[in-house]
Short mmCIF file of C-alpha atoms and ligand atoms in Angstrom, two decimals:
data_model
loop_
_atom_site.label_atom_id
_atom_site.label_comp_id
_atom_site.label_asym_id
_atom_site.label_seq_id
_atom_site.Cartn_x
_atom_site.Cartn_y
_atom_site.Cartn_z
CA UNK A 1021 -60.37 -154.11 42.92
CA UNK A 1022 -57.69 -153.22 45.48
CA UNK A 1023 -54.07 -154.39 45.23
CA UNK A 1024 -53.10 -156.21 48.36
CA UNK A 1025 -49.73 -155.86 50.02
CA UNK A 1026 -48.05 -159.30 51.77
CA UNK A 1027 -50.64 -158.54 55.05
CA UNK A 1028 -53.70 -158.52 52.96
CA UNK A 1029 -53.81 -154.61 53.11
CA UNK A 1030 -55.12 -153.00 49.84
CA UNK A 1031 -52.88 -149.96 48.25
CA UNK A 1032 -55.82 -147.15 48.02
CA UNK A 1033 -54.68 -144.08 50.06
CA UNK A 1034 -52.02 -141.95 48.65
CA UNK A 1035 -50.46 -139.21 50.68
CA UNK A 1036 -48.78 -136.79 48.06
CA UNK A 1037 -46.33 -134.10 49.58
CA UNK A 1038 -46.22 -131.18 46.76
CA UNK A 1039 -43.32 -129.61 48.34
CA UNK A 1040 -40.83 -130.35 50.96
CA UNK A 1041 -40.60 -126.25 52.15
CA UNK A 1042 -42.84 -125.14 55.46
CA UNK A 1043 -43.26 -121.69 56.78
CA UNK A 1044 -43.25 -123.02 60.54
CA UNK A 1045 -41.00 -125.16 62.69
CA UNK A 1046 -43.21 -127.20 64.71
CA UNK A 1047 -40.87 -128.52 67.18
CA UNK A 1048 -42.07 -131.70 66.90
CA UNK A 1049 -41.82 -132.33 62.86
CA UNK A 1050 -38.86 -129.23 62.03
CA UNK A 1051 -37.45 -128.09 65.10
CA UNK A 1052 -34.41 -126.86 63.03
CA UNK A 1053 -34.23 -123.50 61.18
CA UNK A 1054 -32.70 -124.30 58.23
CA UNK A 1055 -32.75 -127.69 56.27
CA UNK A 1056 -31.32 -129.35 53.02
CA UNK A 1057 -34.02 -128.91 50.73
CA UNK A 1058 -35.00 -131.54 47.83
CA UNK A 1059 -33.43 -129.65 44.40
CA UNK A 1060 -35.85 -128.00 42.24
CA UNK A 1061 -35.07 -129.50 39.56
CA UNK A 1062 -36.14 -132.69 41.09
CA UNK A 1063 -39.48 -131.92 42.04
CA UNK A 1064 -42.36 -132.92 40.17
CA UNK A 1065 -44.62 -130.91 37.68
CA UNK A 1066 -48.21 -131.32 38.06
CA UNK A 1067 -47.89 -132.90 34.96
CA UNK A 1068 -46.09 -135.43 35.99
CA UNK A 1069 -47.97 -135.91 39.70
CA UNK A 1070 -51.01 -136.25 37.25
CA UNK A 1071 -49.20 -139.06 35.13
CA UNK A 1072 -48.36 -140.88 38.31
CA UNK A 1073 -51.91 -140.60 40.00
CA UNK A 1074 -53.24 -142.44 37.30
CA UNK A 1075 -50.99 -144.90 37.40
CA UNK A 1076 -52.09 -145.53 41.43
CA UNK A 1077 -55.41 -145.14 40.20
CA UNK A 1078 -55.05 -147.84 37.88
CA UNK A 1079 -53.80 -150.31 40.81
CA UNK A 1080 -57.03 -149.03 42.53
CA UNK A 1081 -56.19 -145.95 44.77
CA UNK A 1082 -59.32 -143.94 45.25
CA UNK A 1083 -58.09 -141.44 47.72
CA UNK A 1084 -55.31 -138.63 47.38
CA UNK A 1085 -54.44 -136.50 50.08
CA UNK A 1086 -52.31 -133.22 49.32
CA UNK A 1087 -49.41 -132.62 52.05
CA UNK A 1088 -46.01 -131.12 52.14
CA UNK A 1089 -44.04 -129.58 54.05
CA UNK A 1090 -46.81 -126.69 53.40
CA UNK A 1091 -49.04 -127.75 50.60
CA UNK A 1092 -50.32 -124.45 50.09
CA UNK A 1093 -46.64 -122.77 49.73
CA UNK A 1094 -47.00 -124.77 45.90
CA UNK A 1095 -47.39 -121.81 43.46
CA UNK A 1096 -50.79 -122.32 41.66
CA UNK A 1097 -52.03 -125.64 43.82
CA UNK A 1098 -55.35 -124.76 42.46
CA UNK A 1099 -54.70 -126.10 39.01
CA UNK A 1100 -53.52 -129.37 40.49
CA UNK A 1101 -56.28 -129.91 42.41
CA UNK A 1102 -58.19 -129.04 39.41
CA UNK A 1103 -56.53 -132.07 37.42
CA UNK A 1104 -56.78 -134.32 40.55
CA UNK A 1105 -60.82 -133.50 41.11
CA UNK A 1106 -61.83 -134.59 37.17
CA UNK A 1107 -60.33 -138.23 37.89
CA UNK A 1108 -63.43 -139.87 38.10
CA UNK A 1109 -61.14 -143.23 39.82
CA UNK A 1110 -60.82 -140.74 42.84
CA UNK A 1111 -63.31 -140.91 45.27
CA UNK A 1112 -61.60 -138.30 47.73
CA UNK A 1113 -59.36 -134.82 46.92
CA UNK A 1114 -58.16 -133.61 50.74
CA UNK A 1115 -55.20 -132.10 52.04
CA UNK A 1116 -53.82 -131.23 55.21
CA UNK A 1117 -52.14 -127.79 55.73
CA UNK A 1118 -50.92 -125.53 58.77
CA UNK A 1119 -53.49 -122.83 57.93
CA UNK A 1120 -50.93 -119.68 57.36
CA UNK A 1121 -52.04 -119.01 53.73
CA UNK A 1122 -55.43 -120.42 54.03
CA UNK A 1123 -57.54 -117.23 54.27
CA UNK A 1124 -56.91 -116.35 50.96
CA UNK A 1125 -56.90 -119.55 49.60
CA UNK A 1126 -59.91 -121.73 50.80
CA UNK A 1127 -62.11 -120.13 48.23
CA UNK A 1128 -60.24 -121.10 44.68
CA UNK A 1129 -58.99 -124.52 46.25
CA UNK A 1130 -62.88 -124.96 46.97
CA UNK A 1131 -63.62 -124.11 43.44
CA UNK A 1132 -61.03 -126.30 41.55
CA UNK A 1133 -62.54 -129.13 43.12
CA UNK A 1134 -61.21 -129.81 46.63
CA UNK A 1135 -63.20 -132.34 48.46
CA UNK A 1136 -62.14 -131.80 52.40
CA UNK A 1137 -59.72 -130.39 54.38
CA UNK A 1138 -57.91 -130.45 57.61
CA UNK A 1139 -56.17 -127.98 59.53
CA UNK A 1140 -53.72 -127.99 61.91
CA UNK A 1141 -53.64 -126.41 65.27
CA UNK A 1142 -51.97 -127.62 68.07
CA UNK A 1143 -53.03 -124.31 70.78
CA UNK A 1144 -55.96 -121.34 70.93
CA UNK A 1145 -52.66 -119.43 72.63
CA UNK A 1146 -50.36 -117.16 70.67
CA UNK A 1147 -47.61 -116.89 73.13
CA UNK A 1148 -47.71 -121.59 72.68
CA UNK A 1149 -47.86 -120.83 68.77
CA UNK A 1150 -44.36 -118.99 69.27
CA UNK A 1151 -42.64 -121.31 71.65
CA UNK A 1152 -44.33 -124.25 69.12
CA UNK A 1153 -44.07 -123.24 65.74
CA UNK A 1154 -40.88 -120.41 66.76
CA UNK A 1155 -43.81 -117.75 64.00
CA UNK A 1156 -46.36 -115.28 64.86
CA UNK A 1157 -48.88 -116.41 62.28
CA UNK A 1158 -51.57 -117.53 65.03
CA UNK A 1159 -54.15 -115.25 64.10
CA UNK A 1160 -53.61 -116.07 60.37
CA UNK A 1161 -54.27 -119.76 61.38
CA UNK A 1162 -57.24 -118.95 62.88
CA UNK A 1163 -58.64 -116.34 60.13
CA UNK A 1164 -57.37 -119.70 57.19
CA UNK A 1165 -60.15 -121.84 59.78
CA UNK A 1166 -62.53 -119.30 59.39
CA UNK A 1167 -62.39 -119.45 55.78
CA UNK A 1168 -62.21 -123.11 55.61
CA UNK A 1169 -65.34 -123.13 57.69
CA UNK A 1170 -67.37 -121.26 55.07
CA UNK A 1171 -65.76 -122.47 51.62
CA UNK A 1172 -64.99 -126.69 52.53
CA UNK A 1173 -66.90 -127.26 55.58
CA UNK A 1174 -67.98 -131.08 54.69
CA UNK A 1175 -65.92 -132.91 56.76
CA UNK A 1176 -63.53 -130.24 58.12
CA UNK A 1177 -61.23 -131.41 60.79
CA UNK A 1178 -58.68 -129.78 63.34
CA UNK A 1179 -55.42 -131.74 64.20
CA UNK A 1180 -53.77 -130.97 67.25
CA UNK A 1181 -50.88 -132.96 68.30
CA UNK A 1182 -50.98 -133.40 71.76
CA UNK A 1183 -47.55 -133.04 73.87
CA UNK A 1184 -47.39 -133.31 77.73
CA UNK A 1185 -46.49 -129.67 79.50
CA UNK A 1186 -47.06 -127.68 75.64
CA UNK A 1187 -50.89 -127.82 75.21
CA UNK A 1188 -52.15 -130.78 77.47
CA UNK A 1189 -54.22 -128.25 79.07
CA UNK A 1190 -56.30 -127.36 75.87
CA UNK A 1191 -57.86 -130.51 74.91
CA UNK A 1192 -61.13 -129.18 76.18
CA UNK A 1193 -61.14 -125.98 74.53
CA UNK A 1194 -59.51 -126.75 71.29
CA UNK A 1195 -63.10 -129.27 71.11
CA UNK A 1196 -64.84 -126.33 72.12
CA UNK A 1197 -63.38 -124.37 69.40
CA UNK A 1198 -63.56 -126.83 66.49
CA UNK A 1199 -67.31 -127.67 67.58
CA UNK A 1200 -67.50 -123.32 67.13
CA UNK A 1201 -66.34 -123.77 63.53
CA UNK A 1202 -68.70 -127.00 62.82
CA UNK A 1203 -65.09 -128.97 62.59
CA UNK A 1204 -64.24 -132.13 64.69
CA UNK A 1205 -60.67 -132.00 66.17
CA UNK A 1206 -58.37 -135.26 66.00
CA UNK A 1207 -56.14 -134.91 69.05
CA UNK A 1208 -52.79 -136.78 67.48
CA UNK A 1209 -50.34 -138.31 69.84
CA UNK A 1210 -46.81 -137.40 69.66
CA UNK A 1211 -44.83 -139.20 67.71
CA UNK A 1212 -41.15 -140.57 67.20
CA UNK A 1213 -40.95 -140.61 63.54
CA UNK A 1214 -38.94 -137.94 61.50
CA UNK A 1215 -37.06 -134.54 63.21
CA UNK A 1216 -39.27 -135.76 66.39
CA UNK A 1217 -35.33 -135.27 67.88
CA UNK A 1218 -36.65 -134.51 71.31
CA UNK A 1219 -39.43 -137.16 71.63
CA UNK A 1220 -39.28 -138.99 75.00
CA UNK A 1221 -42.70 -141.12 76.23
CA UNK A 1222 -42.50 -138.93 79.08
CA UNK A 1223 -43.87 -136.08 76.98
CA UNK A 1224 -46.81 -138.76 75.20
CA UNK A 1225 -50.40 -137.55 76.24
CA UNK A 1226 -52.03 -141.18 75.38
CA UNK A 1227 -55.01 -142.09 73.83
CA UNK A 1228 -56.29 -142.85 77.52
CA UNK A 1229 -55.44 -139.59 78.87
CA UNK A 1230 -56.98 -137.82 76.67
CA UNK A 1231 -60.09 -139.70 77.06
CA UNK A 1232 -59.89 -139.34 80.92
CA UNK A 1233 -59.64 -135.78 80.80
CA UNK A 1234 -62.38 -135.01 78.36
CA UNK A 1235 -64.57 -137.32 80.44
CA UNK A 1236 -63.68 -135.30 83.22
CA UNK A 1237 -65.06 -131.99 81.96
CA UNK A 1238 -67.74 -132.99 79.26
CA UNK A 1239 -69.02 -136.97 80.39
CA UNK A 1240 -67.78 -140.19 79.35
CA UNK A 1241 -67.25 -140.16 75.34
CA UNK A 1242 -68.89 -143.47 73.80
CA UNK A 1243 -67.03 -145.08 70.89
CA UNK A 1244 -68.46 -144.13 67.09
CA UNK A 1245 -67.52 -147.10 64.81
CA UNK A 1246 -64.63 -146.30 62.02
CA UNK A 1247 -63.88 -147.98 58.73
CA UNK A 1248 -61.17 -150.37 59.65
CA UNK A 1249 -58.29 -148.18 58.25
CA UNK A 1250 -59.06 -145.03 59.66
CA UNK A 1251 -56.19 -143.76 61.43
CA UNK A 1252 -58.27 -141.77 64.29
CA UNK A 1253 -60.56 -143.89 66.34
CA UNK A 1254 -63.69 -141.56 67.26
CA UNK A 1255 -65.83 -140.66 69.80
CA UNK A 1256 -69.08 -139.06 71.17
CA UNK A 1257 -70.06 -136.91 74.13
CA UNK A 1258 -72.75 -137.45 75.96
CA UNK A 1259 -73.74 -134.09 74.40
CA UNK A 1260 -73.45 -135.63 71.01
CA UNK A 1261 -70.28 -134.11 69.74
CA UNK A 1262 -67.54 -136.26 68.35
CA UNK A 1263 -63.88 -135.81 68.60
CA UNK A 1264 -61.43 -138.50 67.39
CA UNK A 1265 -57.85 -140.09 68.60
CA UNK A 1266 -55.14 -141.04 66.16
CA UNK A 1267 -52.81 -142.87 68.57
CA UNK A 1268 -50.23 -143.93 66.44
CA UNK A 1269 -48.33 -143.99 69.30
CA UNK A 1270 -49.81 -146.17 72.13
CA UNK A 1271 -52.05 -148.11 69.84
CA UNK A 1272 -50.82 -148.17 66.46
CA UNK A 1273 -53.51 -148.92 63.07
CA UNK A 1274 -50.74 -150.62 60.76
CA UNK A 1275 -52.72 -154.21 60.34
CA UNK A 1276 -55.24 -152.02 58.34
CA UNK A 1277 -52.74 -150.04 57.09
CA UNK A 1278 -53.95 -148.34 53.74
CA UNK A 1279 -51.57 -145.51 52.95
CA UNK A 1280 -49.04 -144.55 50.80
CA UNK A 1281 -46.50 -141.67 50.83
CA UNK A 1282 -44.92 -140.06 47.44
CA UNK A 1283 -42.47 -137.32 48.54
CA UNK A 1284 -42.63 -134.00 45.86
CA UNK A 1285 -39.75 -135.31 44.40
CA UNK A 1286 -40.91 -138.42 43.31
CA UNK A 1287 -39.50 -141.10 46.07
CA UNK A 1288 -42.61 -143.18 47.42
CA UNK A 1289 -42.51 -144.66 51.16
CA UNK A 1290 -44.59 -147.58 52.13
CA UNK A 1291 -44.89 -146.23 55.28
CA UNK A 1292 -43.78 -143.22 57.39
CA UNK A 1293 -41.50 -145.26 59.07
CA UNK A 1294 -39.61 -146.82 56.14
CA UNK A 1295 -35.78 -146.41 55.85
CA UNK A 1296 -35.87 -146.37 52.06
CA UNK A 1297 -38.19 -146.14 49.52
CA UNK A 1298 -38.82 -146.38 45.46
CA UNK A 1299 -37.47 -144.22 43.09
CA UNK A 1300 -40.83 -143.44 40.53
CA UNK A 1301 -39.08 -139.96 39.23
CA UNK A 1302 -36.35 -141.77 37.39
CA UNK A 1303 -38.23 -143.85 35.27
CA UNK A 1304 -40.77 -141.31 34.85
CA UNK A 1305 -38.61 -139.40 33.57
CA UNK A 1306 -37.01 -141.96 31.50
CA UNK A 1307 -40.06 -142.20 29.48
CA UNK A 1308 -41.85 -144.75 30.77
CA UNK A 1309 -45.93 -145.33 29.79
CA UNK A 1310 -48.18 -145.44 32.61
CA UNK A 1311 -48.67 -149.18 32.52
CA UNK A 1312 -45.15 -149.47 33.31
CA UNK A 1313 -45.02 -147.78 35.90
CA UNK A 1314 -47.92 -149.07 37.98
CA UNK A 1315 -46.27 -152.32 36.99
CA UNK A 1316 -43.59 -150.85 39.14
CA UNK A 1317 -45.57 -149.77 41.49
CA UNK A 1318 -47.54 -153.27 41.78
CA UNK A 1319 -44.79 -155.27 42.31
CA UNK A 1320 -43.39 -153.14 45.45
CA UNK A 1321 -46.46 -153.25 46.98
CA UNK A 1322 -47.03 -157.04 46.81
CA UNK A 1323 -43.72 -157.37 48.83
CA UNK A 1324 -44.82 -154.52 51.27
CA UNK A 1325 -44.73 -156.14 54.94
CA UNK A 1326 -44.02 -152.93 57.34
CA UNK A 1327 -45.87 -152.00 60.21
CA UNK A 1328 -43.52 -148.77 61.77
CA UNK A 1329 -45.38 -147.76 64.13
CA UNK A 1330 -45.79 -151.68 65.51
CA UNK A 1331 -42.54 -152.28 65.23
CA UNK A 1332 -41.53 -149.15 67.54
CA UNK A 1333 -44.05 -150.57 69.92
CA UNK A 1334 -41.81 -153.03 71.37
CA UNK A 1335 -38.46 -150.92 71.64
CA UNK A 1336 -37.40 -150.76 75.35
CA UNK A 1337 -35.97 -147.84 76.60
CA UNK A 1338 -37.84 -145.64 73.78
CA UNK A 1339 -36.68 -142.47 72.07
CA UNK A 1340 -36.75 -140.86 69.00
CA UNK A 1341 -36.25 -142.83 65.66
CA UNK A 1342 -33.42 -140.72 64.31
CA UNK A 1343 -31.01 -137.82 65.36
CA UNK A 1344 -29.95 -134.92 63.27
CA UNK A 1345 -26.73 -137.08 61.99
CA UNK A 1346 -29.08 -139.31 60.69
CA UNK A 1347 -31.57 -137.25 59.60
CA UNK A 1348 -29.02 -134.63 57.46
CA UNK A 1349 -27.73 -138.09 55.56
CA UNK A 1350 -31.19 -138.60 53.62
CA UNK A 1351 -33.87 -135.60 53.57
CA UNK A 1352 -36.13 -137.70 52.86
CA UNK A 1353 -36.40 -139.59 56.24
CA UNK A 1354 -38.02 -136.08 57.48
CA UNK A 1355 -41.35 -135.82 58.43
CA UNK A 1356 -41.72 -132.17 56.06
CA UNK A 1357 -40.22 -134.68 53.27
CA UNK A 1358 -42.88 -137.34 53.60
CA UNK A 1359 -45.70 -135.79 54.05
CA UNK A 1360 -46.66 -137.04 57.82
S1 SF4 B 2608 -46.53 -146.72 60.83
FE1 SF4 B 2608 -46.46 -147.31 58.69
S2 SF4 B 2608 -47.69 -149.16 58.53
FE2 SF4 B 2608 -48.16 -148.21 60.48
S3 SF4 B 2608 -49.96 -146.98 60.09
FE3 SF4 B 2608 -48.19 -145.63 59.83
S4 SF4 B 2608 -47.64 -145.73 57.69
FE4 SF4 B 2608 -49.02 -147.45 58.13
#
């Protein structure tokens, strides 16, 4: 039995960043080099991400995905997802990464238990990897998918966030090359949340567009029913692939609104768009049982009423949610903090 928040949505999806550290800048998440990084001392031991999963899991969460920053930059991630996969309360182990370091890792993640992954990869062009990500780790991106393919292919998707004049162009090809790999891609729309400092809706390829174009080249993609808090909607060729949309921007999902963030240092968001959050590391740490704490945790989410991504919706004159002022006050409003 799911715990409902004040709009009747249940608390079962749990985004957990293990680390707030990245090896790329995607312009559109860390378009900074250098940032104030949560204290080490502050971030939580798998030990004590274990304690607090089953406290969520005890309130009914059934799904855990693994973010960061760069999940996989977590010395010895296996053994977490090792404690995370024997939970018999969760139905779903995934995690999202960047790809870099997934070549040599797909294989022991696979074997401690990881259900599904996803992969990001905005462009099939080095030269848009280097103005994008400001790295030259394309080719290890693509050699992590390759591995991914073979050791978690159930369910393996591609993200690619879409941004007008970057990698509009690709939409057809980046299908082409996830359908290569057995993957679907999830073409994301850009988005003003976090160190998006340069968003405009200028540069937002919508949910339309992207459909228009892809019916352009490949025949008009019929819709594929979704659960009602999936956060892509999907879509078939007439050629029987499927691709989906997450258009967070254009046509937001927050009335079924599922998902939970905790940041690796124990702060936990009701939604990526939230100012402020709850403290669970403090009284964690100040020795409280498990049933205490999803006590905690219970009575936050009965008062939880936000719907970001709505709420930006209706904002004339658009632009991005917070500048770097802003943004250096509290790390934890940045995307890399939260977990996306
Ligand atoms: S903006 Fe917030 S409420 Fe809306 S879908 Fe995203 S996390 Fe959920």
């Amino acid at each position: 039995m799911h715990l409902l928040d004040l709009r009747s949505r249940p608390l079962a999806n749990l985004r957990l960043s293990v680390t707030d550290r990245c090896n790329l800048r995607c312009s559109y998440c860390m378009p900074e080099e250098s940032y104030q990084w949560l204290p080490k001392q502050d971030i939580l031991t798998f030990e004590e991400i274990d304690r607090l999963v089953d406290a969520f899991t005890s309130l009914g969460v059934d799904r855990v995905r693994l973010t960061g920053g760069e999940p996989l930059l977590r010395q010895n991630l296996p053994v977490l997802i090792g404690l995370l996969a024997k939970k018999t309360a969760l139905g779903d182990v995934a995690l999202t990464t960047n790809g870099v370091l997934l070549a040599d890792l797909a294989q022991p993640l696979a074997q401690a238990g990881l259900r599904r992954i996803t992969v990001s990869l905005d462009t099939l062009r080095p030269g848009t990897f280097h103005a994008l990500t400001k790295r030259d780790d394309h080719a290890r991106v693509l050699a992590g998918i390759q591995a991914a393919a073979r050791w978690l292919p159930r369910d393996l998707k591609l993200d690619s966030v879409i941004i007008k004049g970057v990698n509009d162009d690709e939409l057809c090809d980046l299908l082409d090359f996830a359908n290569e790999y057995g993957a679907e891609v999830r073409f994301i729309e850009y988005m003003d949340v976090g160190g998006a400092t340069a968003w405009s809706a200028e540069r937002v390829v919508s949910l339309q567009t992207i459909l228009d174009t892809l019916a352009a080249r490949f025949g008009t993609p019929q819709v594929v029913a979704t659960p009602g808090n999936a956060t892509a909607q999907r879509f078939r060729l007439p050629d029987g692939r499927t691709f989906g949309v997450i258009a967070s921007t254009t046509q937001p999902f927050c009335d079924a609104c599922d998902r939970s963030r905790l940041t690796a240092d124990g702060m936990w968001y009701m939604c990526l768009y939230a100012r402020g959050g709850l403290d669970l590391r403090g009284p964690l740490r100040a020795g409280l049982s498990t049933l205490e704490l999803a006590q905690h945790i219970a009575a936050t989410w009965r008062r939880r009423d936000k719907r970001g991504a709505m709420e930006r919706l209706g904002i004339a004159d658009r632009g991005p949610m917070l500048d770097r002022p802003a943004l250096a006050q509290d790390p934890h409003l940045e995307m890399h903090t939260r977990g996306g």
